[in-house]
Amino acid sequence: MVTRRDLLKMGILGSSGFVTLPSGGGFGRVSRFFDHNNQGSSPRLTPFVDELPGTGNSPFQTLTNVDPFSNVQDYAQPFCGPRTHYYEIAVVERNVKFHRDLPPTSVWAYVDKWGGNIPDRLITFQYPKIRLGQQIGGGYLARVHNFLTTAPRDFGFPNVTVHFHGGHQPSPADGFPHDISNRPSSFPAQVTIPVGGFHDYAYPFADVGIFDGPIEEAERPSTYWFHDHFLDFTGQNVYRGLANIAPAFDELDAGDETASDTLALPSGAHDIPLVLMDKTFDISGTMVFDPFNGDGFLGDTMTVNGVVQPYCRVQRRKYRFRFLNGSNARLYQIFATNDLRQTFPMTQIATEGGLLGHPIRNLQSFSLFMSERVEVVVDFADRIFDGQQVVYFENRMAQSDGRKPDGVSSRGTKLVKFIIDPATVDDPSRVPDTLRPFAPISAAELNASEHRSFRFDRRHGVFTINGEPVDIEKPVSIVQRNKGQVWTFSNNSGGWWHPNHVHSEFMRVLRRNGRTPPLNELDGNAKKDTILLKGGDKVVVYVKFRDYPGPFVTHCHNLEHEDMAMMGRFDVVD
Amino acid sequence: MGRRNAVLFVCGVMVAAVAGGARPVTSAAGQAQSAPSSRLARHFPNVPLRTQDNRDVRFYDDLVKGKVVLINFMFTTCTSLCPRSTANLVKVQELLGDHADRDVFLVSISVDPDHDTPAVLKRYAERYHTRPGWTFVTGKREDVDLIRRGLGVRDNDDQSQHTGMLIYGNEAFGRWASTPVMQSPATLAAIVLRVVDPRANGG
């Protein structure tokens, strides 16, 4: 196992930026706290013995449609109409298997309340196909029940709140972290869910501008996720299992590769979500966590869709892979590789803000920081895969410290194995040169915008925004609805890296450290809901808050940093 | 590999997974776990400390075990953050009302134990009119460092860098988090009271 100290000793760890590490580094197997105490490393497990959940013989359930509720919570009633679909999700403690050779271990999980025989996996269901661009009176109404108990536990807080990440939804449906006293009269006194309680989440899936106009179809995302957001305990609760992914579609990206009047991206069984999370298990197979690690908890065992290093059988054709980094503090650098450590090109088609304007082809690897989504298409029928029977997605980012990664190596941890069926198959799917084109924010709009700065710092062991520790009862910003915002994020907190997430709307990245940002975040090609701030970074973004007034938050998506109060509340007002 | 797994299976707690059947999920279905104190114990070194009343105590046994406790690090000669922090915590203690000294306790640990003798801490506590249920402690520097590391306060700058966060938790229920000391006392009190009785509803 190579620790940060070893790297320093070997003289190959720079003070900043990436270095190339020697091959064979044991990353993905480091958890700081447990190492210091010389205990707690996970059992070594044989990789690629479990099937990737969501594929093949390990399918996800489809969340059960239920009858409309007669007692929908007040705030949500105006969003419910004849075309609204109703669902019930239960937050439960259950025992699941992460690996063939691990005994069932306790997690907290979202399950379908009416799901019947629920698989003994962490991630078990998907929402029915989400259609974007709906009118008010449609959408989903999800009632989330908290069926946890208050029994003593090693970590986690059994009150919950659900953030539908990437969503543009009413403030009371956004999963606010805390029940606040200082709130608008329209904001409920209680939005978190105590043990035994429930909350109604109205997800209109309406376009940005549905109330405030103009309609902005370009703002449609393609991969949401949802996760716990309880104040000071988000990292513990998400690590315990409260996270899931939610693909979304519309008439352009219809999820039907045979429909030639759509983009016809790979669909159905060829559209695969990949939720990456790192976990640590003790010798008895129990999932463990360190609630006192404020740097960022790193697990030493890699899971995809809730299973340790699974395998997946694929055909010789194109696949769409929706990557989500659901880890608390681990950053990934993803490569498509084989056993000879050759790498294969991918085509990026989307990020957390939805489809790119134009695909990024011949991508050799991509970074994936916490909460980020990257969608790629891999064509296993391409000649470059001739003769290949096995291909992996591999993480080559080494990280031994939750504060930031060590660097990219020439060899990493294989996350998921694809076994390619040699037979030739028809592939009607394609990746057009234009996906969801949109214009960058105009100079006129930028000129009319309000400018604000958010300086992230660390003093007295406390994260600060503009020099002050935050307080969830006090907004760091009061933002006028429909008024363009140019926000400058700067990270002065030394060697700490912070992926900063803004709720409710996507950001357009204008400048990164004074330069034009790369294509995968540049305004005019990409939209983002999370921006990586490496040590010393300064990033300028444009964002505008429309349709939904009320309190929201912006925060670091290193969940331990978030729980150490690296989170500012902002109130959208008229 | 096989041997390791065999050990796993023998030692592992083999419990049946939830089988929902045709009925809706209506309640949690988890197995009983070992008490959190046993798993988290290594975070609370049971080192000897001395209070402002010159009383010998053990950190875990006397100050943490079975309690809801608010822990911060301070030193009496600090002129920047500590005075404001202590003043803020005085207000928090007031807002805790009947909980203070009944089921919520404050512990302030000096990171300058050589200077901060019990007598110095006593004067400091009196100057701020702290009420019962708030213990100031000093001890051997290496013991204080053990506590600091156990609680994840690892900033390796000067001692003032350890002083800004309030660590709060309910030891019996295994609920631990931290939050900046310098928030409004009302916010702090509300956040802390969430962990006092996890059986009570209301976030």
CSV table of C-alpha atoms in Angstrom, one decimal, chain A residues 137-403:
chain,number,residue,atom,x,y,z
A,137,GLY,CA,-49.8,19.5,-13.3
A,138,GLY,CA,-47.7,16.6,-14.5
A,139,GLY,CA,-44.3,15.5,-13.2
A,140,TYR,CA,-43.8,13.2,-10.2
A,141,LEU,CA,-44.9,13.4,-6.6
A,142,ALA,CA,-42.6,11.3,-4.5
A,143,ARG,CA,-43.7,10.6,-1.0
A,144,VAL,CA,-40.6,9.6,1.0
A,145,HIS,CA,-41.2,7.7,4.3
A,146,ASN,CA,-38.6,7.5,7.0
A,147,PHE,CA,-38.8,3.9,8.3
A,148,LEU,CA,-35.4,4.1,10.1
A,149,THR,CA,-35.2,3.4,13.8
A,150,THR,CA,-33.5,5.5,16.4
A,151,ALA,CA,-31.4,2.6,17.6
A,152,PRO,CA,-27.8,3.3,18.4
A,153,ARG,CA,-25.5,3.2,15.4
A,154,ASP,CA,-21.8,3.8,14.7
A,155,PHE,CA,-22.6,6.6,12.3
A,156,GLY,CA,-25.4,8.3,10.5
A,157,PHE,CA,-28.4,10.4,11.7
A,158,PRO,CA,-31.8,8.8,11.2
A,159,ASN,CA,-33.6,12.0,10.3
A,160,VAL,CA,-33.3,12.5,6.5
A,161,THR,CA,-34.0,15.0,3.7
A,162,VAL,CA,-33.8,14.1,0.0
A,163,HIS,CA,-32.0,16.4,-2.5
A,164,PHE,CA,-32.9,15.6,-6.1
A,165,HIS,CA,-29.5,16.6,-7.5
A,166,GLY,CA,-29.5,18.4,-10.8
A,167,GLY,CA,-33.2,19.2,-10.5
A,168,HIS,CA,-35.0,22.5,-10.9
A,169,GLN,CA,-37.8,22.1,-8.4
A,170,PRO,CA,-39.7,24.1,-5.8
A,171,SER,CA,-37.5,25.1,-2.8
A,172,PRO,CA,-39.5,22.9,-0.3
A,173,ALA,CA,-38.9,19.9,-2.6
A,174,ASP,CA,-35.1,20.6,-2.9
A,175,GLY,CA,-34.1,18.7,0.2
A,176,PHE,CA,-33.1,21.7,2.4
A,177,PRO,CA,-30.7,20.4,5.0
A,178,HIS,CA,-32.4,21.7,8.2
A,179,ASP,CA,-35.7,23.0,9.5
A,180,ILE,CA,-35.1,26.7,9.7
A,181,SER,CA,-36.7,29.4,11.8
A,182,ASN,CA,-35.6,32.3,9.6
A,183,ARG,CA,-37.7,31.4,6.5
A,184,PRO,CA,-40.2,32.9,4.0
A,185,SER,CA,-43.8,32.4,5.1
A,186,SER,CA,-44.3,30.1,2.1
A,187,PHE,CA,-41.6,27.8,3.2
A,188,PRO,CA,-42.7,24.9,5.5
A,189,ALA,CA,-41.5,24.8,9.1
A,190,GLN,CA,-40.6,21.2,8.5
A,191,VAL,CA,-38.9,19.9,5.4
A,192,THR,CA,-36.7,17.2,7.0
A,193,ILE,CA,-38.2,13.8,7.7
A,194,PRO,CA,-38.1,12.5,11.3
A,195,VAL,CA,-38.2,8.8,12.0
A,196,GLY,CA,-41.8,7.7,11.3
A,197,GLY,CA,-42.5,10.8,9.2
A,198,PHE,CA,-42.8,11.5,5.5
A,199,HIS,CA,-42.3,14.4,3.1
A,200,ASP,CA,-43.9,15.0,-0.3
A,201,TYR,CA,-41.4,16.0,-3.0
A,202,ALA,CA,-42.9,17.7,-6.1
A,203,TYR,CA,-40.7,17.2,-9.1
A,204,PRO,CA,-42.5,19.0,-12.0
A,205,PHE,CA,-39.9,18.1,-14.7
A,206,ALA,CA,-41.0,21.3,-16.3
A,207,ASP,CA,-38.6,23.4,-18.3
A,208,VAL,CA,-36.6,26.3,-16.7
A,209,GLY,CA,-38.8,29.3,-17.4
A,210,ILE,CA,-42.1,27.5,-16.9
A,211,PHE,CA,-43.3,30.4,-14.7
A,212,ASP,CA,-40.9,33.1,-15.6
A,213,GLY,CA,-40.3,32.5,-19.3
A,214,PRO,CA,-38.8,32.2,-21.8
A,215,ILE,CA,-38.8,28.4,-21.8
A,216,GLU,CA,-35.2,27.1,-21.9
A,217,GLU,CA,-35.2,23.6,-23.3
A,218,ALA,CA,-31.4,23.8,-23.4
A,219,GLU,CA,-31.4,23.6,-19.6
A,220,ARG,CA,-32.7,20.0,-19.6
A,221,PRO,CA,-30.4,17.6,-17.8
A,222,SER,CA,-30.0,13.9,-18.7
A,223,THR,CA,-28.8,12.3,-15.5
A,224,TYR,CA,-30.1,13.3,-12.1
A,225,TRP,CA,-29.2,11.6,-8.8
A,226,PHE,CA,-30.8,11.9,-5.4
A,227,HIS,CA,-29.2,11.6,-2.0
A,228,ASP,CA,-29.5,12.6,1.6
A,229,HIS,CA,-28.7,16.1,2.6
A,230,PHE,CA,-29.2,16.3,6.4
A,231,LEU,CA,-27.2,19.1,8.0
A,232,ASP,CA,-23.8,18.0,9.4
A,233,PHE,CA,-24.6,14.3,8.7
A,234,THR,CA,-24.9,14.2,4.9
A,235,GLY,CA,-21.6,12.4,4.4
A,236,GLN,CA,-22.5,9.7,7.0
A,237,ASN,CA,-26.0,9.2,5.6
A,238,VAL,CA,-24.9,9.1,1.9
A,239,TYR,CA,-22.1,6.7,2.7
A,240,ARG,CA,-24.6,4.6,4.7
A,241,GLY,CA,-26.4,4.1,1.4
A,242,LEU,CA,-28.8,7.0,0.8
A,243,ALA,CA,-28.1,7.7,-2.9
A,244,ASN,CA,-29.5,6.6,-6.2
A,245,ILE,CA,-29.3,7.7,-9.9
A,246,ALA,CA,-32.2,8.9,-12.2
A,247,PRO,CA,-31.7,9.2,-16.0
A,248,ALA,CA,-34.1,11.6,-17.8
A,249,PHE,CA,-35.3,11.9,-21.4
A,250,ASP,CA,-37.3,14.1,-23.7
A,251,GLU,CA,-38.3,14.1,-27.4
A,252,LEU,CA,-34.8,14.7,-28.6
A,253,ASP,CA,-33.0,12.3,-26.3
A,254,ALA,CA,-35.9,9.9,-26.3
A,255,GLY,CA,-34.2,6.8,-25.0
A,256,ASP,CA,-35.2,5.0,-28.2
A,257,GLU,CA,-32.2,4.2,-30.5
A,258,THR,CA,-34.6,3.0,-33.3
A,259,ALA,CA,-36.4,6.4,-33.5
A,260,SER,CA,-34.6,8.1,-36.3
A,261,ASP,CA,-36.2,11.5,-35.6
A,262,THR,CA,-34.4,11.6,-32.3
A,263,LEU,CA,-30.7,11.6,-31.5
A,264,ALA,CA,-31.0,7.8,-31.4
A,265,LEU,CA,-28.3,7.5,-28.7
A,266,PRO,CA,-27.8,3.9,-27.4
A,267,SER,CA,-30.8,3.1,-25.3
A,268,GLY,CA,-32.6,0.4,-23.3
A,269,ALA,CA,-30.2,-2.4,-22.2
A,270,HIS,CA,-27.4,-0.4,-23.9
A,271,ASP,CA,-27.8,2.7,-21.7
A,272,ILE,CA,-26.1,1.8,-18.4
A,273,PRO,CA,-25.8,3.9,-15.2
A,274,LEU,CA,-22.6,3.5,-13.3
A,275,VAL,CA,-22.6,4.8,-9.7
A,276,LEU,CA,-19.1,4.9,-8.3
A,277,MET,CA,-18.7,4.7,-4.5
A,278,ASP,CA,-15.8,3.6,-2.3
A,279,LYS,CA,-16.5,1.7,0.9
A,280,THR,CA,-14.6,0.1,3.7
A,281,PHE,CA,-15.6,-3.1,5.4
A,282,ASP,CA,-14.2,-4.6,8.6
A,283,ILE,CA,-13.0,-8.2,8.9
A,284,SER,CA,-16.5,-9.4,9.7
A,285,GLY,CA,-17.8,-7.7,6.5
A,286,THR,CA,-19.6,-4.8,8.2
A,287,MET,CA,-19.4,-1.5,6.3
A,288,VAL,CA,-17.6,1.0,8.5
A,289,PHE,CA,-17.0,4.7,8.5
A,290,ASP,CA,-15.0,7.3,10.4
A,291,PRO,CA,-17.3,10.1,11.5
A,292,PHE,CA,-14.3,12.1,12.8
A,293,ASN,CA,-12.5,12.3,9.5
A,294,GLY,CA,-13.1,15.9,8.4
A,295,ASP,CA,-10.7,15.8,5.5
A,296,GLY,CA,-12.9,13.5,3.5
A,297,PHE,CA,-13.5,9.8,4.1
A,298,LEU,CA,-11.8,7.4,1.6
A,299,GLY,CA,-13.1,3.9,1.3
A,300,ASP,CA,-10.6,1.2,0.3
A,301,THR,CA,-13.0,-1.0,-1.8
A,302,MET,CA,-14.5,0.2,-5.0
A,303,THR,CA,-18.2,-0.4,-5.8
A,304,VAL,CA,-20.2,0.2,-8.9
A,305,ASN,CA,-24.0,0.4,-8.6
A,306,GLY,CA,-23.5,-0.9,-5.0
A,307,VAL,CA,-21.5,-4.0,-5.8
A,308,VAL,CA,-17.7,-4.5,-5.4
A,309,GLN,CA,-16.0,-4.5,-8.8
A,310,PRO,CA,-18.8,-6.1,-10.8
A,311,TYR,CA,-18.8,-7.6,-14.3
A,312,CYS,CA,-21.2,-6.9,-17.2
A,313,ARG,CA,-21.8,-8.8,-20.4
A,314,VAL,CA,-22.0,-6.5,-23.4
A,315,GLN,CA,-22.5,-6.9,-27.2
A,316,ARG,CA,-20.2,-5.8,-29.9
A,317,ARG,CA,-22.0,-2.4,-30.4
A,318,LYS,CA,-22.3,1.1,-28.9
A,319,TYR,CA,-23.2,1.6,-25.2
A,320,ARG,CA,-24.1,4.8,-23.3
A,321,PHE,CA,-22.6,4.9,-19.9
A,322,ARG,CA,-23.8,7.4,-17.3
A,323,PHE,CA,-21.1,7.8,-14.7
A,324,LEU,CA,-21.9,9.3,-11.3
A,325,ASN,CA,-19.3,9.9,-8.7
A,326,GLY,CA,-21.3,9.1,-5.6
A,327,SER,CA,-18.2,9.0,-3.3
A,328,ASN,CA,-17.8,11.3,-0.3
A,329,ALA,CA,-14.3,12.4,-1.1
A,330,ARG,CA,-12.7,10.4,-3.8
A,331,LEU,CA,-11.8,11.8,-7.2
A,332,TYR,CA,-11.5,9.5,-10.2
A,333,GLN,CA,-9.7,9.5,-13.5
A,334,ILE,CA,-11.5,7.0,-15.7
A,335,PHE,CA,-9.9,5.1,-18.5
A,336,ALA,CA,-11.2,2.3,-20.7
A,337,THR,CA,-8.5,-0.4,-20.5
A,338,ASN,CA,-7.7,-4.1,-21.0
A,339,ASP,CA,-5.5,-6.6,-19.2
A,340,LEU,CA,-2.5,-5.4,-21.2
A,341,ARG,CA,-3.1,-1.9,-19.8
A,342,GLN,CA,-3.9,-0.5,-23.3
A,343,THR,CA,-6.4,2.3,-23.3
A,344,PHE,CA,-9.4,2.8,-25.6
A,345,PRO,CA,-11.0,6.1,-26.7
A,346,MET,CA,-14.5,7.1,-25.5
A,347,THR,CA,-16.9,9.8,-26.7
A,348,GLN,CA,-18.2,12.2,-24.1
A,349,ILE,CA,-21.8,13.2,-24.7
A,350,ALA,CA,-23.0,14.8,-21.5
A,351,THR,CA,-22.1,16.2,-18.1
A,352,GLU,CA,-24.3,16.9,-15.1
A,353,GLY,CA,-26.0,19.8,-17.1
A,354,GLY,CA,-27.2,17.3,-19.7
A,355,LEU,CA,-26.2,16.7,-23.2
A,356,LEU,CA,-23.2,18.7,-24.6
A,357,GLY,CA,-23.8,20.9,-27.6
A,358,HIS,CA,-21.3,18.7,-29.5
A,359,PRO,CA,-19.7,15.4,-28.5
A,360,ILE,CA,-16.1,15.2,-27.4
A,361,ARG,CA,-14.6,12.4,-29.4
A,362,ASN,CA,-11.5,10.4,-29.0
A,363,LEU,CA,-11.4,11.0,-25.3
A,364,GLN,CA,-8.6,9.0,-23.7
A,365,SER,CA,-9.7,9.5,-20.1
A,366,PHE,CA,-11.8,11.9,-18.0
A,367,SER,CA,-11.8,13.1,-14.5
A,368,LEU,CA,-14.9,12.6,-12.3
A,369,PHE,CA,-15.0,14.5,-9.1
A,370,MET,CA,-17.6,14.2,-6.3
A,371,SER,CA,-21.2,14.5,-7.6
A,372,GLU,CA,-20.1,15.0,-11.1
A,373,ARG,CA,-21.8,13.1,-14.0
A,374,VAL,CA,-20.1,12.3,-17.2
A,375,GLU,CA,-21.8,10.3,-19.9
A,376,VAL,CA,-19.7,8.6,-22.6
A,377,VAL,CA,-20.5,6.3,-25.5
A,378,VAL,CA,-18.1,3.4,-26.1
A,379,ASP,CA,-18.4,1.5,-29.4
A,380,PHE,CA,-17.3,-2.1,-28.8
A,381,ALA,CA,-17.8,-2.7,-32.5
A,382,ASP,CA,-15.1,-0.2,-33.4
A,383,ARG,CA,-12.1,-1.8,-35.0
A,384,ILE,CA,-9.9,-0.7,-32.1
A,385,PHE,CA,-11.7,-3.4,-30.1
A,386,ASP,CA,-11.1,-6.2,-32.6
A,387,GLY,CA,-9.8,-9.2,-30.8
A,388,GLN,CA,-10.6,-7.7,-27.4
A,389,GLN,CA,-12.8,-10.0,-25.2
A,390,VAL,CA,-12.5,-8.1,-21.9
A,391,VAL,CA,-12.5,-4.3,-21.4
A,392,TYR,CA,-12.6,-2.5,-18.1
A,393,PHE,CA,-13.3,1.0,-16.7
A,394,GLU,CA,-10.3,1.7,-14.5
A,395,ASN,CA,-9.6,4.5,-12.1
A,396,ARG,CA,-6.0,5.7,-12.3
A,397,MET,CA,-6.4,8.6,-9.9
A,398,ALA,CA,-4.4,7.8,-6.8
A,399,GLN,CA,-5.6,9.4,-3.6
A,400,SER,CA,-4.5,8.8,0.0
A,401,ASP,CA,-5.9,12.0,1.6
A,402,GLY,CA,-9.5,13.2,1.6
A,403,ARG,CA,-8.3,16.7,1.0
